XYZ file of C-alpha atoms in Angstrom:
685
model
C 3.597 -7.516 -1.139
C 6.984 -6.554 -2.500
C 8.650 -3.362 -3.726
C 10.461 -3.131 -7.173
C 12.525 -0.507 -8.529
C 14.771 0.144 -11.540
C 17.018 2.869 -12.724
C 18.520 3.495 -16.304
C 20.590 6.433 -17.061
C 20.856 7.428 -20.778
C 23.656 9.625 -22.216
C 24.635 10.737 -18.888
C 27.714 9.498 -17.224
C 27.304 7.832 -13.904
C 29.694 5.803 -11.759
C 28.959 2.209 -10.642
C 28.946 3.608 -6.917
C 26.269 6.155 -7.729
C 24.153 3.577 -9.437
C 24.259 1.373 -6.669
C 23.245 4.142 -4.181
C 20.223 5.093 -6.314
C 19.051 1.480 -6.385
C 19.721 1.055 -2.790
C 17.898 4.445 -1.741
C 14.884 3.386 -4.116
C 14.603 0.118 -2.027
C 14.840 2.218 1.193
C 11.786 4.122 0.162
C 9.938 0.986 -0.853
C 11.108 -1.056 2.324
C 7.773 -0.622 4.043
C 6.368 -2.927 1.259
C 8.520 -6.008 2.360
C 11.785 -6.397 4.278
C 12.605 -9.922 4.809
C 15.081 -10.315 2.040
C 16.408 -7.877 -0.819
C 18.416 -8.069 -4.020
C 19.795 -5.977 -7.001
C 21.313 -6.520 -10.553
C 23.739 -4.247 -12.127
C 26.143 -4.623 -15.271
C 29.439 -6.094 -15.007
C 32.461 -4.715 -16.644
C 32.853 -5.056 -20.525
C 36.418 -6.192 -21.458
C 37.100 -3.438 -24.009
C 40.666 -4.503 -24.345
C 39.415 -7.740 -26.185
C 38.474 -6.567 -29.835
C 36.903 -9.878 -30.552
C 34.706 -9.764 -27.605
C 31.081 -9.353 -28.960
C 29.224 -11.070 -26.118
C 27.923 -9.130 -23.371
C 29.122 -10.419 -19.934
C 26.404 -11.690 -17.623
C 24.838 -9.140 -15.400
C 26.038 -9.121 -11.460
C 23.233 -10.245 -9.163
C 23.358 -9.616 -5.393
C 20.782 -11.074 -3.016
C 20.514 -11.085 0.667
C 18.270 -12.318 3.512
C 17.123 -9.542 5.725
C 16.418 -5.742 5.350
C 17.952 -3.374 2.925
C 20.971 -2.580 5.089
C 21.899 -6.270 5.280
C 21.891 -6.036 1.474
C 23.843 -3.137 1.253
C 26.466 -4.361 3.679
C 26.699 -7.638 1.869
C 27.134 -5.948 -1.550
C 30.063 -3.800 -0.456
C 31.752 -6.690 1.389
C 31.310 -8.883 -1.859
C 32.833 -5.988 -4.001
C 35.631 -5.485 -1.658
C 36.597 -9.263 -2.045
C 36.643 -8.980 -5.767
C 38.178 -6.632 -8.392
C 34.741 -4.694 -9.171
C 35.575 -1.174 -9.794
C 33.009 1.053 -8.117
C 34.410 4.080 -9.957
C 33.915 2.663 -13.340
C 31.625 5.092 -15.308
C 28.650 4.161 -17.803
C 26.976 6.465 -20.133
C 24.097 4.168 -20.247
C 23.252 1.524 -17.666
C 20.087 -0.421 -16.556
C 19.899 -1.760 -13.015
C 16.945 -3.495 -11.126
C 16.159 -3.913 -7.542
C 13.696 -5.709 -5.335
C 12.633 -5.777 -1.660
C 10.639 -9.025 -0.793
C 7.775 -9.974 1.576
C 7.908 -13.683 1.375
C 4.847 -15.508 -0.081
C 6.466 -18.649 -1.743
C 9.469 -19.911 0.154
C 11.159 -18.705 3.138
C 13.331 -15.597 3.296
C 16.705 -16.566 1.892
C 19.231 -15.476 -0.781
C 17.946 -18.194 -3.239
C 14.388 -17.114 -2.726
C 15.167 -13.355 -3.211
C 14.869 -11.436 -6.238
C 16.034 -10.772 -8.978
C 15.288 -14.386 -9.867
C 17.131 -15.667 -13.116
C 16.849 -17.958 -15.933
C 19.977 -19.755 -15.749
C 23.537 -19.535 -14.431
C 24.561 -16.887 -17.057
C 21.663 -14.788 -15.961
C 20.350 -14.350 -19.475
C 16.894 -12.966 -18.289
C 16.432 -11.483 -14.898
C 13.118 -10.526 -13.378
C 11.836 -8.637 -10.257
C 8.349 -9.342 -9.363
C 5.594 -7.998 -7.032
C 2.452 -10.123 -6.973
C 1.680 -13.862 -7.162
C 1.753 -16.173 -10.270
C -1.185 -18.622 -9.597
C -0.382 -21.052 -12.355
C 3.358 -21.281 -11.685
C 3.045 -25.014 -10.789
C 1.912 -25.849 -14.197
C 4.510 -23.695 -15.870
C 7.125 -25.019 -13.659
C 6.451 -28.620 -14.673
C 6.251 -27.674 -18.474
C 9.704 -26.100 -18.091
C 11.177 -28.890 -16.157
C 10.151 -31.287 -19.029
C 12.007 -28.908 -21.427
C 15.115 -29.318 -19.307
C 15.166 -26.391 -17.027
C 16.173 -26.783 -13.283
C 14.817 -24.806 -10.506
C 16.795 -23.401 -7.525
C 14.190 -21.459 -5.652
C 10.785 -22.138 -4.112
C 9.395 -19.032 -5.553
C 6.689 -18.661 -8.042
C 8.743 -15.855 -9.750
C 11.468 -18.105 -10.992
C 9.239 -19.557 -13.718
C 9.055 -16.010 -15.427
C 12.673 -15.606 -16.463
C 12.937 -19.325 -17.448
C 9.929 -18.920 -19.510
C 11.511 -15.759 -21.024
C 14.615 -17.779 -22.033
C 12.520 -20.542 -23.352
C 10.495 -18.248 -25.534
C 13.846 -16.564 -26.744
C 15.611 -19.575 -27.375
C 12.744 -21.151 -29.506
C 12.572 -17.965 -31.525
C 15.996 -18.040 -32.449
C 16.021 -21.732 -33.137
C 12.937 -21.037 -35.581
C 15.280 -18.408 -37.302
C 13.734 -15.275 -36.078
C 17.032 -13.539 -35.016
C 15.360 -10.156 -34.839
C 12.986 -10.921 -32.078
C 12.674 -8.076 -29.789
C 12.603 -7.796 -25.996
C 9.004 -6.691 -25.904
C 7.767 -9.569 -28.062
C 9.579 -11.953 -25.665
C 7.851 -10.424 -22.859
C 4.435 -10.166 -24.496
C 4.624 -13.930 -25.070
C 5.581 -14.602 -21.550
C 2.592 -12.465 -20.418
C 0.387 -14.827 -22.458
C 1.128 -17.663 -20.215
C 0.991 -15.842 -16.929
C -2.101 -15.952 -14.605
C -2.306 -13.964 -11.341
C -1.538 -10.471 -10.402
C 2.009 -9.051 -10.908
C 4.108 -6.177 -11.665
C 7.343 -7.234 -13.519
C 10.606 -5.684 -14.648
C 12.835 -7.593 -16.931
C 16.537 -7.268 -17.688
C 18.556 -9.371 -20.218
C 22.032 -9.717 -21.351
C 20.622 -10.159 -24.906
C 19.102 -6.634 -24.886
C 21.924 -4.736 -22.952
C 20.819 -1.287 -21.675
C 17.069 -2.010 -22.064
C 14.483 -2.829 -19.556
C 10.919 -4.041 -19.916
C 8.041 -3.335 -17.336
C 4.674 -4.699 -17.470
C 1.840 -5.199 -14.826
C -1.576 -6.688 -14.243
C -3.069 -5.893 -10.884
C 0.056 -4.672 -9.048
C 1.011 -1.002 -9.059
C 4.015 0.178 -11.164
C 5.050 3.823 -11.854
C 7.391 5.221 -14.584
C 9.404 8.481 -13.702
C 11.331 10.570 -16.387
C 13.977 13.132 -15.483
C 15.276 15.063 -18.479
C 18.811 16.459 -17.854
C 18.828 19.265 -20.522
C 17.133 22.705 -20.131
C 15.653 22.434 -23.582
C 13.928 19.013 -22.758
C 12.902 20.095 -19.388
C 10.977 22.958 -20.756
C 9.169 20.600 -23.315
C 5.427 20.057 -22.870
C 5.335 16.456 -21.341
C 1.674 16.473 -21.785
C 2.663 15.616 -25.405
C 2.539 11.838 -25.620
C 5.609 12.016 -28.002
C 7.616 13.397 -25.158
C 8.139 9.835 -23.905
C 9.703 8.772 -27.353
C 13.469 8.837 -27.764
C 14.881 12.287 -28.646
C 18.599 11.464 -28.024
C 18.838 13.745 -25.088
C 20.352 12.821 -21.540
C 17.821 11.608 -19.227
C 17.169 9.300 -16.337
C 14.366 6.662 -16.314
C 12.986 5.182 -13.121
C 10.405 2.409 -12.408
C 8.828 1.812 -9.047
C 6.031 0.155 -7.204
C 5.376 3.507 -5.359
C 5.769 7.222 -6.415
C 7.385 7.859 -2.994
C 10.617 6.389 -4.436
C 10.560 8.686 -7.405
C 9.793 12.008 -5.715
C 13.502 12.720 -4.750
C 14.443 12.251 -8.420
C 11.441 13.637 -10.621
C 7.760 14.585 -10.460
C 7.127 13.649 -14.179
C 5.468 10.305 -13.934
C 3.318 7.840 -15.822
C 1.077 5.288 -13.988
C 1.292 2.110 -16.050
C -2.207 0.682 -16.688
C -2.979 -3.084 -16.353
C -2.064 -4.905 -19.554
C 0.524 -2.279 -20.677
C 4.200 -3.311 -21.581
C 6.683 -0.433 -21.160
C 9.940 -0.785 -23.282
C 12.760 1.557 -22.097
C 15.327 1.698 -24.884
C 17.812 4.423 -26.425
C 16.464 6.901 -24.008
C 12.790 6.495 -24.891
C 9.759 4.636 -23.557
C 7.588 2.742 -26.101
C 4.278 1.444 -24.676
C 2.514 -1.676 -25.996
C -1.010 -2.895 -25.018
C -1.124 -6.703 -24.181
C -3.785 -8.702 -25.992
C -4.166 -12.098 -24.774
C -6.238 -13.067 -28.027
C -3.284 -12.393 -29.994
C -1.124 -15.482 -30.076
C 1.586 -16.581 -32.574
C 0.314 -16.301 -36.019
C 2.148 -18.866 -38.275
C 4.443 -19.485 -35.421
C 5.863 -16.201 -35.361
C 5.997 -13.913 -32.270
C 3.453 -10.923 -32.388
C 4.723 -7.377 -33.085
C 2.063 -5.052 -31.488
C 1.712 -1.423 -32.405
C 2.603 0.898 -29.636
C 0.244 3.286 -28.008
C 0.850 6.764 -26.737
C 0.494 8.155 -23.192
C 1.279 11.346 -21.636
C 3.115 12.215 -18.370
C 1.365 13.717 -15.301
C 2.735 15.528 -12.498
C 3.426 13.837 -9.154
C 1.765 15.901 -6.249
C 4.067 14.925 -3.472
C 7.100 16.669 -1.815
C 10.284 14.912 -0.412
C 9.331 16.364 3.139
C 6.241 14.035 3.194
C 8.437 10.997 2.840
C 11.154 11.850 5.458
C 10.727 11.341 9.320
C 11.657 14.931 9.975
C 11.978 15.453 13.790
C 10.527 12.183 14.810
C 12.281 8.871 15.276
C 9.758 6.736 13.466
C 7.353 7.101 10.750
C 4.348 5.915 12.774
C 5.142 8.451 15.509
C 5.225 11.121 12.804
C 2.023 10.027 11.147
C 0.107 9.827 14.560
C 1.289 13.471 15.291
C 0.480 14.673 11.780
C -3.169 13.850 12.173
C -4.264 17.382 13.080
C -2.802 18.693 9.668
C -3.988 15.399 7.728
C -7.623 15.794 8.999
C -7.533 19.498 7.896
C -6.217 18.501 4.467
C -9.074 15.720 4.219
C -11.811 18.411 4.810
C -10.276 21.403 2.895
C -12.599 22.685 0.223
C -15.083 20.116 1.117
C -16.947 21.695 4.132
C -19.044 24.807 3.386
C -20.235 26.984 6.512
C -21.628 30.329 5.915
C -21.544 32.728 2.859
C -24.831 31.428 1.365
C -28.435 30.939 2.126
C -27.493 27.282 2.480
C -25.119 27.880 5.354
C -23.804 24.567 6.264
C -23.211 21.689 3.860
C -20.687 19.264 2.247
C -19.427 19.379 -1.343
C -17.815 15.946 -2.490
C -16.794 16.729 -6.217
C -16.249 13.146 -7.153
C -19.692 12.078 -6.014
C -22.113 14.974 -6.858
C -23.281 13.391 -10.244
C -23.929 10.072 -8.498
C -25.563 11.190 -5.146
C -29.240 10.547 -6.600
C -28.362 7.121 -7.603
C -26.916 6.490 -4.276
C -29.931 7.933 -2.451
C -32.169 5.354 -4.498
C -30.031 2.361 -3.412
C -31.460 -0.631 -2.074
C -28.684 -0.815 0.491
C -25.091 0.342 0.808
C -22.308 -2.067 1.068
C -19.005 -1.379 2.616
C -16.251 -3.492 1.543
C -12.646 -3.355 2.944
C -9.863 -5.238 4.820
C -8.161 -4.630 8.203
C -8.003 -0.973 9.276
C -10.027 0.152 6.362
C -12.965 -2.330 7.411
C -12.733 -0.800 10.857
C -12.988 2.718 9.502
C -16.080 1.890 7.508
C -17.452 0.040 10.704
C -17.132 3.223 12.599
C -18.978 5.303 10.065
C -21.849 2.802 9.547
C -24.223 4.236 12.217
C -24.054 7.822 10.916
C -24.600 6.775 7.423
C -27.646 4.664 8.243
C -28.933 7.580 10.460
C -28.582 10.241 7.917
C -29.295 8.160 4.730
C -32.111 5.782 5.933
C -30.546 3.190 3.745
C -29.457 -0.185 5.157
C -25.857 -0.351 5.533
C -24.027 -3.778 5.443
C -20.319 -4.749 6.103
C -18.332 -6.986 3.976
C -14.638 -8.196 4.608
C -13.532 -8.407 1.100
C -12.089 -11.801 1.166
C -15.054 -13.274 2.968
C -17.338 -11.797 0.328
C -15.467 -13.388 -2.417
C -15.290 -16.666 -0.557
C -19.115 -16.749 -0.144
C -19.825 -15.113 -3.605
C -22.307 -13.141 -1.436
C -25.210 -11.562 -3.249
C -24.668 -8.128 -4.874
C -27.289 -6.568 -6.795
C -27.828 -3.791 -9.352
C -29.694 -1.656 -6.959
C -26.714 -1.832 -4.417
C -24.103 0.921 -3.912
C -20.877 -0.746 -2.983
C -18.158 1.366 -1.218
C -14.518 0.037 -1.503
C -12.275 1.401 1.222
C -8.596 1.025 0.857
C -5.462 3.228 1.857
C -3.422 2.034 -1.035
C -6.153 1.591 -3.633
C -4.243 -1.660 -4.574
C -5.411 -4.098 -1.933
C -5.731 -7.469 -3.736
C -8.927 -8.799 -2.184
C -10.649 -5.528 -2.281
C -9.675 -5.132 -5.950
C -11.290 -8.760 -6.790
C -14.407 -7.771 -4.696
C -14.499 -4.667 -6.918
C -14.431 -6.789 -10.032
C -17.152 -8.934 -8.662
C -19.476 -6.046 -7.998
C -18.703 -4.556 -11.221
C -19.741 -7.844 -12.800
C -23.032 -7.700 -10.810
C -24.027 -4.158 -11.953
C -23.667 -2.310 -8.613
C -22.607 1.325 -8.389
C -18.962 1.110 -7.273
C -17.703 4.184 -4.942
C -13.896 4.134 -4.221
C -12.344 5.733 -0.914
C -8.652 5.637 -1.261
C -5.405 7.616 -0.298
C -3.768 7.110 -3.658
C -4.528 9.210 -6.572
C -4.328 6.940 -9.910
C -4.641 3.643 -7.926
C -6.439 0.678 -9.271
C -9.432 1.320 -7.139
C -9.492 4.919 -7.966
C -9.281 4.154 -11.722
C -12.002 1.265 -11.855
C -14.698 2.598 -9.744
C -17.609 4.652 -11.145
C -16.994 7.594 -8.575
C -15.256 8.174 -5.344
C -13.392 10.532 -2.855
C -9.638 10.760 -2.182
C -8.834 11.019 1.530
C -5.948 13.320 1.050
C -4.166 12.034 4.198
C -0.703 12.351 2.646
C 1.872 9.668 2.197
C 1.590 6.945 4.929
C 4.769 4.858 5.146
C 4.475 3.188 8.595
C 3.150 -0.347 8.102
C 0.464 0.313 10.705
C -2.092 2.879 9.483
C -2.766 5.728 11.676
C -3.605 8.916 9.937
C -5.260 7.250 6.944
C -7.680 5.569 9.430
C -8.948 8.718 10.969
C -9.169 10.440 7.499
C -11.175 7.592 6.226
C -13.732 7.934 9.021
C -14.114 11.887 8.389
C -14.540 11.161 4.489
C -17.218 8.696 5.258
C -18.945 10.944 7.781
C -18.726 13.657 4.979
C -20.449 11.036 2.577
C -23.203 10.449 5.168
C -23.743 14.336 5.174
C -23.777 14.521 1.363
C -26.190 11.591 0.988
C -28.551 12.979 3.805
C -28.426 16.607 2.519
C -31.888 16.478 0.985
C -33.568 15.524 4.323
C -34.965 18.505 6.179
C -35.619 16.520 9.423
C -31.987 15.834 9.949
C -30.849 19.529 9.176
C -29.953 20.426 12.635
C -28.022 17.123 13.236
C -26.004 17.473 10.274
C -25.044 21.151 10.982
C -23.896 20.052 14.401
C -21.575 17.292 12.654
C -20.254 20.008 10.360
C -19.430 22.226 13.263
C -17.864 19.276 14.943
C -15.720 18.509 11.707
C -14.393 21.946 11.693
C -13.228 21.699 15.477
C -11.908 18.140 15.175
C -8.320 18.862 14.271
C -8.086 21.191 17.185
C -9.596 18.279 19.408
C -7.112 15.842 18.088
C -4.209 18.270 18.790
C -5.442 18.281 22.358
C -5.807 14.581 22.813
C -2.225 14.205 21.404
C -1.028 15.872 24.617
C -1.663 12.432 26.211
C 1.564 11.098 24.788
C 3.530 10.953 27.978
C 0.531 9.663 29.808
C 0.246 6.648 27.159
C 3.981 6.063 27.509
C 3.785 5.513 31.195
C 0.791 3.331 30.760
C 2.992 1.355 28.199
C 5.551 0.982 30.829
C 2.998 -0.835 33.122
C 1.865 -3.099 30.204
C 5.204 -3.869 28.766
C 5.601 -7.526 30.314
C 1.861 -8.435 29.770
C 0.866 -11.112 27.129
C -2.545 -10.104 26.488
C -4.991 -7.114 26.205
C -8.764 -6.810 25.810
C -10.605 -3.782 24.436
C -14.411 -3.303 25.059
C -16.342 -0.930 22.985
C -19.926 -0.679 21.594
C -21.885 1.649 19.144
C -19.644 3.995 17.357
C -16.711 2.804 19.533
C -16.953 -0.863 18.698
C -14.805 -0.027 15.702
C -12.274 1.602 18.210
C -11.926 -1.441 20.176
C -11.288 -3.445 17.049
C -8.826 -0.827 15.599
C -7.078 -0.185 18.776
C -6.660 -4.036 19.446
C -5.339 -4.425 15.946
C -2.720 -1.610 16.402
C -1.524 -3.267 19.506
C -1.111 -6.797 17.954
C 0.351 -5.366 14.740
C 3.267 -3.662 16.092
C 3.945 -4.627 19.657
C 3.126 -8.146 19.101
C 1.066 -8.518 22.046
C -2.033 -10.581 21.777
C -4.883 -7.990 21.906
C -8.658 -8.603 20.982
C -11.343 -6.005 20.339
C -14.786 -7.203 21.759
C -18.215 -5.703 21.374
C -19.179 -5.082 24.930
C -22.772 -6.308 24.396
C -21.098 -9.807 23.919
C -19.249 -9.748 27.176
C -21.356 -12.336 28.960
C -21.453 -14.627 25.969
C -17.867 -15.847 26.664
C -15.457 -13.191 27.109
C -16.189 -12.587 30.649
C -14.535 -15.912 31.479
C -11.148 -14.527 30.754
C -11.493 -11.788 33.338
C -9.276 -11.760 36.462
C -7.010 -9.401 38.492
C -4.190 -9.970 36.145
C -5.535 -9.405 32.721
C -5.404 -5.752 31.521
C -8.870 -4.586 29.899
C -9.530 -1.212 28.147
C -13.163 -0.038 28.241
C -14.063 2.828 26.073
C -16.956 4.727 27.836
C -17.089 8.110 26.363
C -20.385 10.190 26.249
C -22.816 8.665 23.707
C -26.140 6.756 23.514
C -24.366 3.754 24.958
C -22.672 5.457 27.942
C -24.780 4.053 30.465
C -24.484 0.423 29.167
C -20.868 0.813 29.261
C -21.032 1.874 32.971
C -22.766 -1.321 33.675
C -19.985 -3.147 31.867
C -17.448 -1.426 34.080
C -19.449 -2.447 37.317
C -19.512 -6.163 36.259
C -15.924 -6.247 35.163
C -14.963 -4.619 38.614
C -17.102 -7.000 40.338
C -14.892 -9.757 38.993
C -11.622 -7.997 39.952
C -10.875 -6.960 36.313
C -7.851 -4.676 35.977
C -9.396 -1.868 34.235
C -8.103 1.094 31.959
C -11.182 3.216 31.222
C -11.278 5.902 28.349
C -14.005 8.396 29.207
C -15.003 11.943 28.333
C -13.249 14.614 30.335
C -14.844 15.270 33.597
C -16.431 11.673 33.873
C -13.695 10.027 35.661
C -15.806 9.624 38.767
C -18.719 8.263 37.073
C -16.780 5.484 35.238
C -14.054 4.576 37.805
C -15.650 2.549 40.661
C -14.041 3.529 43.906
C -11.017 5.016 42.201
C -9.841 1.317 41.423
C -9.106 1.861 37.749
C -6.815 3.891 35.577
C -8.594 6.484 33.495
C -7.731 7.945 30.272
C -9.807 11.356 29.646
C -10.398 12.572 26.202
C -12.245 15.701 24.795
C -15.818 15.316 23.813
C -16.929 15.702 20.180
C -20.115 14.693 18.140
C -20.807 10.978 18.779
C -20.177 9.836 15.174
C -16.863 11.765 15.223
C -15.713 10.483 18.755
C -14.019 7.365 17.058
C -11.541 9.786 15.639
C -10.553 11.308 19.069
C -10.727 7.837 20.943
C -8.361 6.045 18.669
C -5.487 8.414 19.190
C -4.643 7.311 22.805
C -4.631 3.715 21.470
C -2.249 4.455 18.615
C 0.186 6.355 21.031
C -0.192 3.097 23.356
C 0.648 0.774 20.596
C 3.480 3.040 19.640
C 5.164 3.200 23.067
C 4.606 -0.550 23.902
C 6.436 -1.420 20.639
C 9.371 0.835 21.140
C 9.664 -0.137 24.934
C 9.561 -3.852 23.983
C 12.350 -3.144 21.443
C 10.588 -4.046 18.315
C 10.660 -2.265 14.929
C 7.435 -0.234 14.999
C 7.695 0.655 11.236
C 8.376 -2.765 10.008
C 6.353 -5.098 12.243
C 7.123 -8.886 11.958
C 5.664 -10.698 8.956
C 3.694 -7.655 7.745
C 3.809 -5.229 4.917
C 2.026 -1.975 4.209
C -0.311 -3.046 1.362
C -1.554 -6.446 0.784
C -1.236 -6.712 -3.146
C -1.318 -10.539 -2.972
C -4.188 -12.940 -1.818
């Protein structure tokens, strides 16, 4: 996954230094999406002293390996070595920027974006996604005389744009528009992408288009009259000659400091920014070249929406890192997740759950042949934690599918199935492809995401937003616990028509009301987890044993440790201990055993006894007051956590492991918010 950003100022004077800082800050907001290389493109100076000069000078391109600050440093060093005037003003200017997570070609300046069509930078492109047919396109372009400098799949796009443009001009079509060129380029591309084009042939214009990868347009009006206009009117997007700033971004978090007026660009849409307005065209692959001419599609009208996000949500506040902030935000994020959805008192039906996004589909879900959870990584683990309570309250078989594996196997999905797609971003590539597969097979599709307007939210039949707030740290924390809570509420809603489980459901609802307070209590273990991290700092491996509800906790805890601290860790189903993993146990290997009070408690006590008999180096997580019951002869370290309803215990139990992973990473000197080789949302396969 990569982050793309663009800034266009119209009829408002901005200095080159200001433009650079807007682009840099946009990339900083998107850096969680990729941080192994970055680049920007801005306009060079036009020689106004030469009256005969009619050719627009090539745009400037800066690319650098490393994070955003490496790019910033290199840009200012390069500027200092040239006569580029940072104080030069532009009343209209279009700049593009990119932060990369390498998929094709190693991190290096030549593989960084913007990728260019030629040495004159006639067409420039920043890209998030993967072009699956780039090899075929590359060979075709090579036969037509193009040479390639990078190893990326992206480089074919600007070169293809130049090829289309040159052909149109050779055929006498001197009036070919920027949008016509891009639409023709799209006709040849396969894969998932979000693209922003810049061209010296179309100065002060930008084109954005997408298929599969996220992209948002932000509009900031700079006159009082325009700012009072009703932006629900689709004509609001058209050029009105008023001063404004236009932004394009992979994520709304890079827009909120500038504007809350946004348009979520849909798949197949092409947005042309020109003369202070936005024209939107719908790509139709069936429309080729009639009589050899490029198509001129009709524009469509879309209305802006209001971005429900505050700048404070994307700042670290009093915390050193985003991961630390998001771990400690969990009492608030869980409260927000449940707000307005839990009903306790005030009616004859005292305790119940209201999920507005599902209410019209609950009867269909209850009649399902089975419920299939589909997700990747942390989202899969959250679904696994919720599976037992959903099976218990619904009486419906629940199966688990890792999205990529379901697609590889082409596993059977039936019309009578309810498929539940779990994704923090709502844009996870494999989960989206699995959604397409389920829709083709006629299943009811339910989405559980943290992102309003995401692809999964738009393309499922119904769903629930977890409302955990913006999560920027690459390792998911608060989204995980909110996902478990939402799926527990889903189980309560589905089982709401069963009288025999009413007492159990009401106990869970009471537990949900108390849960934020319990999480606040367990966060007091912060210093204790830091001390434990100091003991484990030099270790190479960690095992985490869990079972029942807490098998998912073992998987997620191990995932957090390996993700950020770069320590090998493995979550293991405790029932499988004697089928291989026991061979690893000795007096040096640290082992975490999750043994809180639930139906599996006595079995976990047995596991602890067996590990102790083999001199295992044990760290046991138990319910408060159970230390003596689980710690054989006081020979192990104990982490005591508050007790809640068994189906909600994974929410409590994961918090100490999140804190452990955080402190291990910081103590080992690694970047906790930007772990090696990873990015926040995987929008490429």
